[in-house]
CSV table of C-alpha atoms in Angstrom, one decimal:
chain,number,residue,atom,x,y,z
A,1,UNK,CA,53.3,-12.4,7.1
A,2,UNK,CA,53.0,-12.6,10.1
A,3,UNK,CA,53.1,-8.6,10.5
A,4,UNK,CA,49.7,-8.9,8.1
A,5,UNK,CA,49.0,-11.0,9.8
A,6,UNK,CA,48.6,-8.6,13.4
A,7,UNK,CA,47.4,-6.3,11.3
A,8,UNK,CA,44.8,-8.2,10.7
A,9,UNK,CA,43.6,-8.7,13.3
A,10,UNK,CA,43.8,-5.9,15.0
A,11,UNK,CA,41.4,-4.2,12.5
A,12,UNK,CA,39.0,-7.3,11.9
A,13,UNK,CA,38.3,-6.0,15.8
A,14,UNK,CA,37.2,-2.6,14.4
A,15,UNK,CA,34.8,-3.8,12.2
A,16,UNK,CA,31.2,-4.7,12.4
A,17,UNK,CA,31.7,-8.3,13.3
A,18,UNK,CA,28.5,-8.8,11.2
A,19,UNK,CA,29.9,-11.2,8.3
A,20,UNK,CA,27.2,-10.6,6.2
A,21,UNK,CA,28.4,-13.0,4.0
A,22,UNK,CA,30.0,-11.5,0.9
A,23,UNK,CA,26.1,-9.3,0.3
A,24,UNK,CA,27.5,-5.9,1.7
A,25,UNK,CA,29.3,-3.7,-0.4
A,26,UNK,CA,33.1,-4.5,1.2
A,27,UNK,CA,32.5,-7.7,-1.3
A,28,UNK,CA,34.1,-10.6,1.3
A,29,UNK,CA,32.3,-13.2,2.8
A,30,UNK,CA,32.7,-12.3,6.4
A,31,UNK,CA,34.3,-9.1,8.3
A,32,UNK,CA,38.0,-11.7,8.4
A,33,UNK,CA,38.4,-11.8,4.6
A,34,UNK,CA,37.7,-7.2,4.6
A,35,UNK,CA,40.3,-6.9,7.5
A,36,UNK,CA,42.7,-9.1,6.0
A,37,UNK,CA,42.9,-6.6,2.6
A,38,UNK,CA,42.7,-3.5,4.2
A,39,UNK,CA,45.9,-5.1,5.7
A,40,UNK,CA,47.4,-6.0,2.7
A,41,UNK,CA,46.7,-3.0,0.6
A,42,UNK,CA,42.8,-2.1,0.7
A,43,UNK,CA,41.4,1.5,1.5
A,44,UNK,CA,41.2,1.6,4.6
A,45,UNK,CA,37.6,2.8,4.3
A,46,UNK,CA,36.6,-0.8,2.3
A,47,UNK,CA,34.3,-1.7,4.3
A,48,UNK,CA,31.4,0.7,4.1
A,49,UNK,CA,29.8,0.2,7.1
A,50,UNK,CA,32.6,1.6,9.6
A,51,UNK,CA,31.8,5.9,11.2
A,52,UNK,CA,34.5,8.0,11.0
A,53,UNK,CA,36.3,6.6,14.0
A,54,UNK,CA,37.2,2.9,13.0
A,55,UNK,CA,38.2,4.3,10.2
A,56,UNK,CA,40.2,6.8,11.3
A,57,UNK,CA,41.6,4.2,14.2
A,58,UNK,CA,42.1,1.5,11.4
A,59,UNK,CA,43.9,4.5,9.2
A,60,UNK,CA,46.0,4.6,12.5
A,61,UNK,CA,47.2,2.0,12.6
A,62,UNK,CA,48.0,0.7,8.2
A,63,UNK,CA,50.3,3.5,9.1
A,64,UNK,CA,48.5,6.0,6.1
A,65,UNK,CA,46.0,9.4,6.4
A,66,UNK,CA,42.6,8.6,6.4
A,67,UNK,CA,39.9,9.5,4.5
A,68,UNK,CA,36.3,11.7,5.0
A,69,UNK,CA,33.6,9.0,6.3
A,70,UNK,CA,29.6,9.8,4.8
A,71,UNK,CA,27.9,8.4,7.4
A,72,UNK,CA,24.4,6.0,4.9
A,73,UNK,CA,21.6,4.4,6.2
A,74,UNK,CA,18.8,1.8,4.1
A,75,UNK,CA,16.3,3.9,2.7
A,76,UNK,CA,13.7,1.7,1.0
A,77,UNK,CA,11.6,3.5,-2.0
A,78,UNK,CA,8.3,2.4,-1.7
A,79,UNK,CA,5.9,3.9,1.0
A,80,UNK,CA,2.7,1.9,-0.4
A,81,UNK,CA,0.5,-1.3,0.2
A,82,UNK,CA,0.0,-1.5,-3.7
A,83,UNK,CA,1.8,-4.3,-4.5
A,84,UNK,CA,0.2,-6.7,-3.0
A,85,UNK,CA,1.4,-6.9,0.5
A,86,UNK,CA,-1.3,-7.8,1.9
A,87,UNK,CA,-2.1,-11.1,-0.6
A,88,UNK,CA,1.6,-11.6,-0.3
A,89,UNK,CA,1.7,-12.8,3.4
A,90,UNK,CA,2.1,-15.9,3.5
A,91,UNK,CA,4.5,-15.9,0.8
A,92,UNK,CA,8.3,-17.0,2.0
A,93,UNK,CA,10.1,-14.4,0.5
A,94,UNK,CA,10.3,-11.6,-2.0
A,95,UNK,CA,10.9,-13.0,-5.1
A,96,UNK,CA,8.4,-16.2,-4.4
A,97,UNK,CA,6.1,-13.5,-4.3
A,98,UNK,CA,7.1,-11.1,-7.3
A,99,UNK,CA,7.6,-14.2,-9.0
A,100,UNK,CA,3.7,-15.0,-9.2
A,101,UNK,CA,3.9,-12.6,-10.0
A,102,UNK,CA,1.1,-9.4,-10.4
A,103,UNK,CA,-3.3,-8.8,-10.6
A,104,UNK,CA,-3.5,-5.7,-12.9
A,105,UNK,CA,-4.7,-3.2,-9.7
A,106,UNK,CA,-1.0,-3.9,-7.8
A,107,UNK,CA,1.6,-2.2,-8.4
A,108,UNK,CA,4.3,-3.7,-10.7
A,109,UNK,CA,7.1,-2.3,-9.0
A,110,UNK,CA,6.6,-1.8,-5.1
A,111,UNK,CA,7.5,-4.0,-2.1
A,112,UNK,CA,5.8,-7.1,-2.4
A,113,UNK,CA,6.3,-6.5,1.8
A,114,UNK,CA,7.8,-10.5,1.9
A,115,UNK,CA,10.3,-8.9,4.3
A,116,UNK,CA,13.7,-10.4,2.7
A,117,UNK,CA,15.5,-7.9,3.5
A,118,UNK,CA,14.6,-8.9,7.0
A,119,UNK,CA,16.6,-11.9,7.0
A,120,UNK,CA,19.2,-10.3,5.2
A,121,UNK,CA,19.8,-7.1,8.3
A,122,UNK,CA,23.1,-9.1,11.3
A,123,UNK,CA,22.5,-6.2,12.9
A,124,UNK,CA,18.2,-5.7,14.0
A,125,UNK,CA,18.2,-3.1,11.9
A,126,UNK,CA,15.2,-3.5,9.6
A,127,UNK,CA,11.7,-5.2,10.9
A,128,UNK,CA,8.0,-5.0,9.4
A,129,UNK,CA,5.5,-2.5,11.5
A,130,UNK,CA,1.9,-2.2,10.2
A,131,UNK,CA,2.9,-4.3,6.9
A,132,UNK,CA,5.5,-1.7,5.9
A,133,UNK,CA,9.5,-2.0,6.1
A,134,UNK,CA,11.1,0.3,8.3
A,135,UNK,CA,14.4,0.6,9.3
A,136,UNK,CA,16.1,2.6,12.3
A,137,UNK,CA,18.4,5.2,11.7
A,138,UNK,CA,19.9,4.3,14.7
A,139,UNK,CA,21.0,0.8,14.3
A,140,UNK,CA,21.8,0.7,10.1
A,141,UNK,CA,24.9,1.0,9.2
A,142,UNK,CA,25.1,1.5,5.4
A,143,UNK,CA,26.7,-1.9,4.9
A,144,UNK,CA,24.2,-2.5,2.2
A,145,UNK,CA,24.5,-5.9,2.8
A,146,UNK,CA,19.7,-6.0,2.0
A,147,UNK,CA,20.5,-4.3,-1.4
A,148,UNK,CA,20.5,-6.7,-2.7
A,149,UNK,CA,18.2,-8.7,-1.0
A,150,UNK,CA,14.8,-7.1,-2.7
A,151,UNK,CA,13.9,-8.3,-6.3
A,152,UNK,CA,12.9,-5.2,-6.9
A,153,UNK,CA,15.1,-3.1,-6.0
A,154,UNK,CA,13.6,-0.8,-4.1
A,155,UNK,CA,16.5,-0.5,-1.3
A,156,UNK,CA,19.6,1.7,-2.1
A,157,UNK,CA,21.6,3.9,0.6
A,158,UNK,CA,21.2,7.0,1.4
A,159,UNK,CA,23.5,9.9,3.5
A,160,UNK,CA,22.5,9.3,7.4
A,161,UNK,CA,21.9,13.3,7.6
A,162,UNK,CA,19.1,13.2,4.9
A,163,UNK,CA,16.0,14.5,5.3
A,164,UNK,CA,13.5,15.1,1.7
A,165,UNK,CA,13.2,11.4,0.9
A,166,UNK,CA,11.0,10.4,-2.4
A,167,UNK,CA,10.0,6.8,-1.3
A,168,UNK,CA,8.3,5.1,-5.2
A,169,UNK,CA,10.4,3.9,-7.5
A,170,UNK,CA,6.9,3.1,-9.9
A,171,UNK,CA,7.6,3.0,-13.6
A,172,UNK,CA,3.8,3.3,-14.3
A,173,UNK,CA,1.9,6.1,-16.2
A,174,UNK,CA,0.6,9.4,-14.2
A,175,UNK,CA,-3.5,7.6,-14.4
A,176,UNK,CA,-1.8,3.8,-13.5
A,177,UNK,CA,-0.5,5.5,-10.1
A,178,UNK,CA,-3.1,7.2,-9.6
A,179,UNK,CA,-5.7,3.9,-9.5
A,180,UNK,CA,-3.8,1.5,-7.2
A,181,UNK,CA,-1.2,3.9,-5.3
A,182,UNK,CA,-1.6,7.1,-2.5
A,183,UNK,CA,1.8,7.3,-2.2
A,184,UNK,CA,2.4,6.8,-6.0
A,185,UNK,CA,5.1,9.0,-8.0
A,186,UNK,CA,2.9,10.7,-10.7
A,187,UNK,CA,5.7,12.1,-12.6
A,188,UNK,CA,4.3,15.7,-12.3
A,189,UNK,CA,8.4,17.3,-11.9
A,190,UNK,CA,6.5,20.1,-9.5
A,191,UNK,CA,9.5,18.6,-7.0
A,192,UNK,CA,12.7,19.0,-9.4
A,193,UNK,CA,11.5,22.6,-10.5
A,194,UNK,CA,10.5,23.9,-7.3
A,195,UNK,CA,14.2,23.0,-5.9
A,196,UNK,CA,16.4,26.2,-5.8
A,197,UNK,CA,20.3,23.9,-5.8
A,198,UNK,CA,19.4,21.4,-8.6
A,199,UNK,CA,18.7,18.5,-6.3
A,200,UNK,CA,15.9,16.4,-8.1
A,201,UNK,CA,16.7,15.1,-11.6
A,202,UNK,CA,13.5,13.3,-13.5
A,203,UNK,CA,14.5,9.7,-13.8
A,204,UNK,CA,13.1,8.2,-17.5
A,205,UNK,CA,12.3,4.4,-17.7
A,206,UNK,CA,13.8,2.3,-19.9
A,207,UNK,CA,11.5,0.3,-21.2
A,208,UNK,CA,8.3,2.4,-19.8
A,209,UNK,CA,7.2,5.7,-20.8
A,210,UNK,CA,7.3,7.2,-17.3
A,211,UNK,CA,9.3,9.1,-14.9
A,212,UNK,CA,9.6,9.9,-11.3
A,213,UNK,CA,11.5,12.4,-9.3
A,214,UNK,CA,15.2,11.3,-7.6
A,215,UNK,CA,17.2,13.4,-4.9
A,216,UNK,CA,20.9,13.9,-5.6
A,217,UNK,CA,21.8,14.5,-1.8
A,218,UNK,CA,25.5,15.8,-2.9
A,219,UNK,CA,23.2,18.9,-4.6
A,220,UNK,CA,20.5,18.2,-1.5
A,221,UNK,CA,20.3,21.4,0.8
A,222,UNK,CA,17.2,19.8,3.2
A,223,UNK,CA,15.0,22.8,2.7
A,224,UNK,CA,10.7,22.0,1.6
A,225,UNK,CA,10.2,23.4,-1.5
A,226,UNK,CA,10.5,20.1,-3.3
A,227,UNK,CA,8.3,19.0,0.4
A,228,UNK,CA,6.2,22.0,-0.3
A,229,UNK,CA,5.1,21.6,-4.4
A,230,UNK,CA,5.7,18.5,-4.6
A,231,UNK,CA,1.1,17.2,-6.0
A,232,UNK,CA,1.4,14.0,-4.4
A,233,UNK,CA,3.1,15.3,-1.0
A,234,UNK,CA,4.5,11.9,-0.6
A,235,UNK,CA,8.1,14.0,-0.7
A,236,UNK,CA,9.2,12.6,3.1
A,237,UNK,CA,10.3,15.2,5.3
A,238,UNK,CA,11.5,14.7,8.3
A,239,UNK,CA,12.8,17.4,9.3
A,240,UNK,CA,9.8,20.1,8.9
A,241,UNK,CA,5.5,19.2,9.5
A,242,UNK,CA,3.5,17.9,6.7
A,243,UNK,CA,0.7,20.3,7.6
A,244,UNK,CA,2.4,22.2,8.0
A,245,UNK,CA,4.7,23.7,5.2
A,246,UNK,CA,1.9,23.9,2.1
A,247,UNK,CA,0.5,25.6,0.2
A,248,UNK,CA,-2.8,24.6,-0.8
A,249,UNK,CA,-5.5,22.7,0.5
A,250,UNK,CA,-8.6,20.8,0.1
A,251,UNK,CA,-11.9,22.6,0.0
A,252,UNK,CA,-15.7,21.4,-0.3
A,253,UNK,CA,-18.1,24.0,-2.4
A,254,UNK,CA,-21.0,23.2,-1.2
A,255,UNK,CA,-22.7,23.4,2.3
A,256,UNK,CA,-25.7,21.7,1.9
A,257,UNK,CA,-25.8,18.3,1.8
A,258,UNK,CA,-28.1,17.3,4.3
A,259,UNK,CA,-31.1,16.8,2.8
A,260,UNK,CA,-29.9,14.7,-0.6
A,261,UNK,CA,-27.7,13.2,1.1
A,262,UNK,CA,-30.0,11.8,3.9
A,263,UNK,CA,-33.1,11.4,0.9
A,264,UNK,CA,-30.2,9.4,-1.1
A,265,UNK,CA,-29.5,7.4,2.3
A,266,UNK,CA,-33.6,6.4,2.5
A,267,UNK,CA,-33.3,4.9,-1.0
A,268,UNK,CA,-30.7,2.7,0.4
A,269,UNK,CA,-27.6,4.2,-1.5
A,270,UNK,CA,-24.6,4.8,0.6
A,271,UNK,CA,-21.6,5.5,-2.1
A,272,UNK,CA,-21.0,8.7,-4.0
A,273,UNK,CA,-20.3,7.1,-7.2
A,274,UNK,CA,-23.6,5.5,-7.7
A,275,UNK,CA,-25.5,8.4,-5.5
A,276,UNK,CA,-23.7,10.6,-9.1
A,277,UNK,CA,-25.5,7.7,-11.8
A,278,UNK,CA,-29.5,8.6,-10.2
A,279,UNK,CA,-31.5,11.6,-12.1
A,280,UNK,CA,-30.9,14.4,-8.8
A,281,UNK,CA,-32.5,17.1,-10.1
A,282,UNK,CA,-36.0,14.1,-10.7
A,283,UNK,CA,-35.5,13.8,-7.4
A,284,UNK,CA,-35.4,17.2,-6.1
A,285,UNK,CA,-31.9,17.0,-4.9
A,286,UNK,CA,-28.7,19.4,-6.1
A,287,UNK,CA,-27.3,18.0,-8.3
A,288,UNK,CA,-24.1,19.7,-8.1
A,289,UNK,CA,-24.3,19.6,-4.6
A,290,UNK,CA,-22.2,17.0,-1.7
A,291,UNK,CA,-23.9,13.6,-1.8
A,292,UNK,CA,-22.6,13.1,1.6
A,293,UNK,CA,-21.2,8.9,2.0
A,294,UNK,CA,-17.5,9.9,1.8
A,295,UNK,CA,-15.5,8.4,-0.7
A,296,UNK,CA,-13.3,11.2,-0.6
A,297,UNK,CA,-12.8,10.5,3.3
A,298,UNK,CA,-11.5,6.8,2.2
A,299,UNK,CA,-9.0,7.9,0.3
A,300,UNK,CA,-7.1,10.8,2.8
A,301,UNK,CA,-3.8,9.3,4.1
A,302,UNK,CA,-4.5,11.9,6.9
A,303,UNK,CA,-7.7,12.0,8.7
A,304,UNK,CA,-8.2,15.5,7.8
A,305,UNK,CA,-11.4,14.8,5.6
A,306,UNK,CA,-14.9,14.1,7.6
A,307,UNK,CA,-18.4,14.0,6.3
A,308,UNK,CA,-20.6,16.1,9.0
A,309,UNK,CA,-24.7,17.1,8.2
A,310,UNK,CA,-23.9,14.9,4.9
A,311,UNK,CA,-21.6,17.5,3.4
A,312,UNK,CA,-18.0,16.7,3.3
A,313,UNK,CA,-16.0,19.5,5.5
A,314,UNK,CA,-11.9,20.1,4.9
A,315,UNK,CA,-9.2,19.7,8.3
A,316,UNK,CA,-7.4,22.6,7.4
A,317,UNK,CA,-5.2,21.4,9.6
A,318,UNK,CA,-4.4,18.4,9.1
A,319,UNK,CA,-4.9,18.3,5.4
A,320,UNK,CA,-2.2,18.8,3.4
A,321,UNK,CA,-3.1,19.5,0.0
A,322,UNK,CA,-2.2,16.3,-1.8
A,323,UNK,CA,-4.8,16.1,-3.7
A,324,UNK,CA,-6.5,13.0,-3.5
A,325,UNK,CA,-10.0,13.7,-2.1
A,326,UNK,CA,-10.3,16.0,-4.8
A,327,UNK,CA,-9.5,13.0,-7.8
A,328,UNK,CA,-11.9,11.3,-5.9
A,329,UNK,CA,-14.6,13.2,-6.0
A,330,UNK,CA,-17.1,11.8,-8.8
A,331,UNK,CA,-19.0,15.1,-8.9
A,332,UNK,CA,-15.5,17.6,-8.5
A,333,UNK,CA,-17.4,19.1,-5.8
A,334,UNK,CA,-13.4,19.5,-3.7
A,335,UNK,CA,-11.2,21.8,-5.0
A,336,UNK,CA,-7.1,22.9,-4.1
A,337,UNK,CA,-7.2,26.8,-3.0
A,338,UNK,CA,-3.9,28.7,-1.1
A,339,UNK,CA,-3.8,28.1,2.6
A,340,UNK,CA,-4.5,31.3,3.9
A,341,UNK,CA,-7.9,33.5,5.1
A,342,UNK,CA,-9.0,34.6,2.1
A,343,UNK,CA,-13.1,33.8,1.8
A,344,UNK,CA,-14.9,31.0,-0.3
A,345,UNK,CA,-17.9,29.7,-1.7
A,346,UNK,CA,-18.7,27.2,-0.5
A,347,UNK,CA,-21.7,26.6,-3.9
A,348,UNK,CA,-21.3,25.3,-6.8
A,349,UNK,CA,-24.4,25.1,-8.4
A,350,UNK,CA,-25.3,26.2,-11.1
A,351,UNK,CA,-28.8,26.0,-11.5
A,352,UNK,CA,-31.9,29.0,-11.8
A,353,UNK,CA,-31.5,30.7,-8.0
A,354,UNK,CA,-35.4,29.7,-7.7
A,355,UNK,CA,-34.4,25.3,-7.9
A,356,UNK,CA,-31.7,26.7,-5.9
A,357,UNK,CA,-34.2,27.5,-3.5
A,358,UNK,CA,-35.6,24.8,-3.6
A,359,UNK,CA,-33.5,22.3,-3.1
A,360,UNK,CA,-30.8,23.6,-0.8
A,361,UNK,CA,-30.9,25.9,2.1
A,362,UNK,CA,-27.6,27.0,2.4
A,363,UNK,CA,-26.5,27.9,-1.3
A,364,UNK,CA,-25.6,30.8,-2.9
A,365,UNK,CA,-29.1,32.3,-5.0
A,366,UNK,CA,-26.7,34.0,-7.4
A,367,UNK,CA,-28.4,37.6,-5.9
A,368,UNK,CA,-25.0,39.6,-6.4
A,369,UNK,CA,-24.6,41.4,-3.4
A,370,UNK,CA,-21.4,39.9,-1.9
A,371,UNK,CA,-19.9,40.8,-5.7
A,372,UNK,CA,-21.5,44.6,-5.3
A,373,UNK,CA,-20.0,45.6,-2.4
A,374,UNK,CA,-16.4,43.8,-1.8
A,375,UNK,CA,-14.3,47.2,-1.6
A,376,UNK,CA,-11.3,44.9,-3.5
A,377,UNK,CA,-13.5,44.3,-6.7
A,378,UNK,CA,-12.2,40.3,-5.7
A,379,UNK,CA,-15.6,38.8,-6.0
A,380,UNK,CA,-16.6,37.9,-9.4
A,381,UNK,CA,-19.7,35.9,-10.9
A,382,UNK,CA,-18.9,33.5,-12.9
A,383,UNK,CA,-22.3,30.7,-13.7
A,384,UNK,CA,-24.0,32.6,-11.4
A,385,UNK,CA,-21.7,32.4,-8.3
A,386,UNK,CA,-19.2,34.3,-7.0
A,387,UNK,CA,-15.9,33.0,-7.7
A,388,UNK,CA,-13.0,34.7,-5.0
A,389,UNK,CA,-9.5,35.9,-6.8
A,390,UNK,CA,-7.7,34.4,-3.9
A,391,UNK,CA,-4.6,37.0,-4.2
A,392,UNK,CA,-7.0,40.6,-4.4
A,393,UNK,CA,-9.2,38.6,-0.8
A,394,UNK,CA,-8.4,40.9,2.0
A,395,UNK,CA,-10.2,39.4,4.0
A,396,UNK,CA,-12.0,41.6,6.1
A,397,UNK,CA,-15.3,39.8,6.3
A,398,UNK,CA,-17.9,42.5,3.8
A,399,UNK,CA,-18.7,39.4,1.6
A,400,UNK,CA,-20.0,37.7,4.3
A,401,UNK,CA,-22.3,40.3,6.3
A,402,UNK,CA,-24.2,41.3,3.2
A,403,UNK,CA,-24.8,37.5,2.6
A,404,UNK,CA,-28.3,36.2,3.2
A,405,UNK,CA,-27.4,32.9,3.5
A,406,UNK,CA,-23.5,32.3,4.3
A,407,UNK,CA,-22.2,29.7,1.8
A,408,UNK,CA,-18.9,32.7,1.5
A,409,UNK,CA,-17.1,30.3,4.0
A,410,UNK,CA,-14.9,32.1,7.0
A,411,UNK,CA,-11.8,30.3,7.0
A,412,UNK,CA,-9.4,31.1,10.5
A,413,UNK,CA,-5.6,29.7,9.7
A,414,UNK,CA,-2.9,30.6,11.5
A,415,UNK,CA,-1.0,33.3,11.6
A,416,UNK,CA,2.5,31.0,10.1
A,417,UNK,CA,0.9,30.8,7.4
A,418,UNK,CA,0.5,33.9,6.3
A,419,UNK,CA,4.8,34.4,7.0
A,420,UNK,CA,4.9,30.9,5.8
A,421,UNK,CA,6.7,31.4,2.4
A,422,UNK,CA,9.0,34.0,3.6
A,423,UNK,CA,10.1,31.7,7.1
A,424,UNK,CA,11.1,28.8,4.5
A,425,UNK,CA,13.4,30.8,2.3
A,426,UNK,CA,12.0,29.1,-1.1
A,427,UNK,CA,13.0,30.3,-4.3
A,428,UNK,CA,10.1,31.2,-6.4
A,429,UNK,CA,10.2,29.1,-9.7
A,430,UNK,CA,9.8,32.0,-12.1
A,431,UNK,CA,5.8,32.5,-13.3
A,432,UNK,CA,4.7,29.2,-10.1
A,433,UNK,CA,2.5,30.9,-7.2
A,434,UNK,CA,2.9,29.1,-3.9
């Protein structure tokens, strides 16, 4: 008994010493109890917070072979504000907030943000910054004490060296997820299809007919395929720059919204959806153009779209291709286009040429000169508008030269945009275009 007691004291000195109150992964109420159990024959890595050096030292004390330790940290599977975080700030703890219930417009699956997990952490590894629970990777040791503090079951442990994360646990359907949260997984499965290692599984909810993506870190190679393919661009990647790792960006199919926006503003309007309800033709405003009140700018998480002279304009360097602005636009003015230096038509009018001339100084007048002069046959006339085939466009510039109205936009992108696919070494899924 004396020998076991002596071993336990030596082992206890190597343990983290947080005394997680029985909430940690070891299953004991204190480090001393855990040390006692190891001294009596429990595995030398019983404490999940012990790093390799400590486990090696414990194994030496116990005169047994050491085991390999995979360092892990906590991860919160929610990045949004949709679960009522602002409304719940006065609540004592997360369970009380959840018990109070969610409103119809709130995500029922997300983080309520009152910080019960923070009070559980004994290593000062968790904090609230701008309403979001943040985990300090250097301080977190993966003790697992925070996991059971979350009534929403949002906290798990992942490898410390992991670089890709899917910060969402929502089981809402795609429509509800899009309506509630900009950071929500819509269950499209594109990430799973793109993953060359088969490391992403689409998990279906038990009670809800929806699925969400989950990463198997035993298979994950830390590549960029899931990040690039994610339609919502919610997959966090700590190694790559998301503004560069993209296959598509948003593009506004209008370049002449100034006069229409000015008229509507003088009428007292300040919202694109309200403007869209009016008979714009009767007001001599292009009924196909941008109304310029910036609803799209309000949903952009990357400050990548702004209104200039009554027309929304995308900053391609900042845009990550999430499509939030596209979904917000009530006029379908925004489309996703390849992130490459091909031309794009910034006009979507289907009105007769005479009407276009009356209401817009910058729109296409359907003359067809660009299509007739394109040497690679990349431009065809569709509904009175040029349509550019990005696969055929060689960015020669002839179309912009012959166009008298200049609605065809030159899209200048960095050189790495042309080479990124090879540089990222992404395996193309069958039938997909990156």
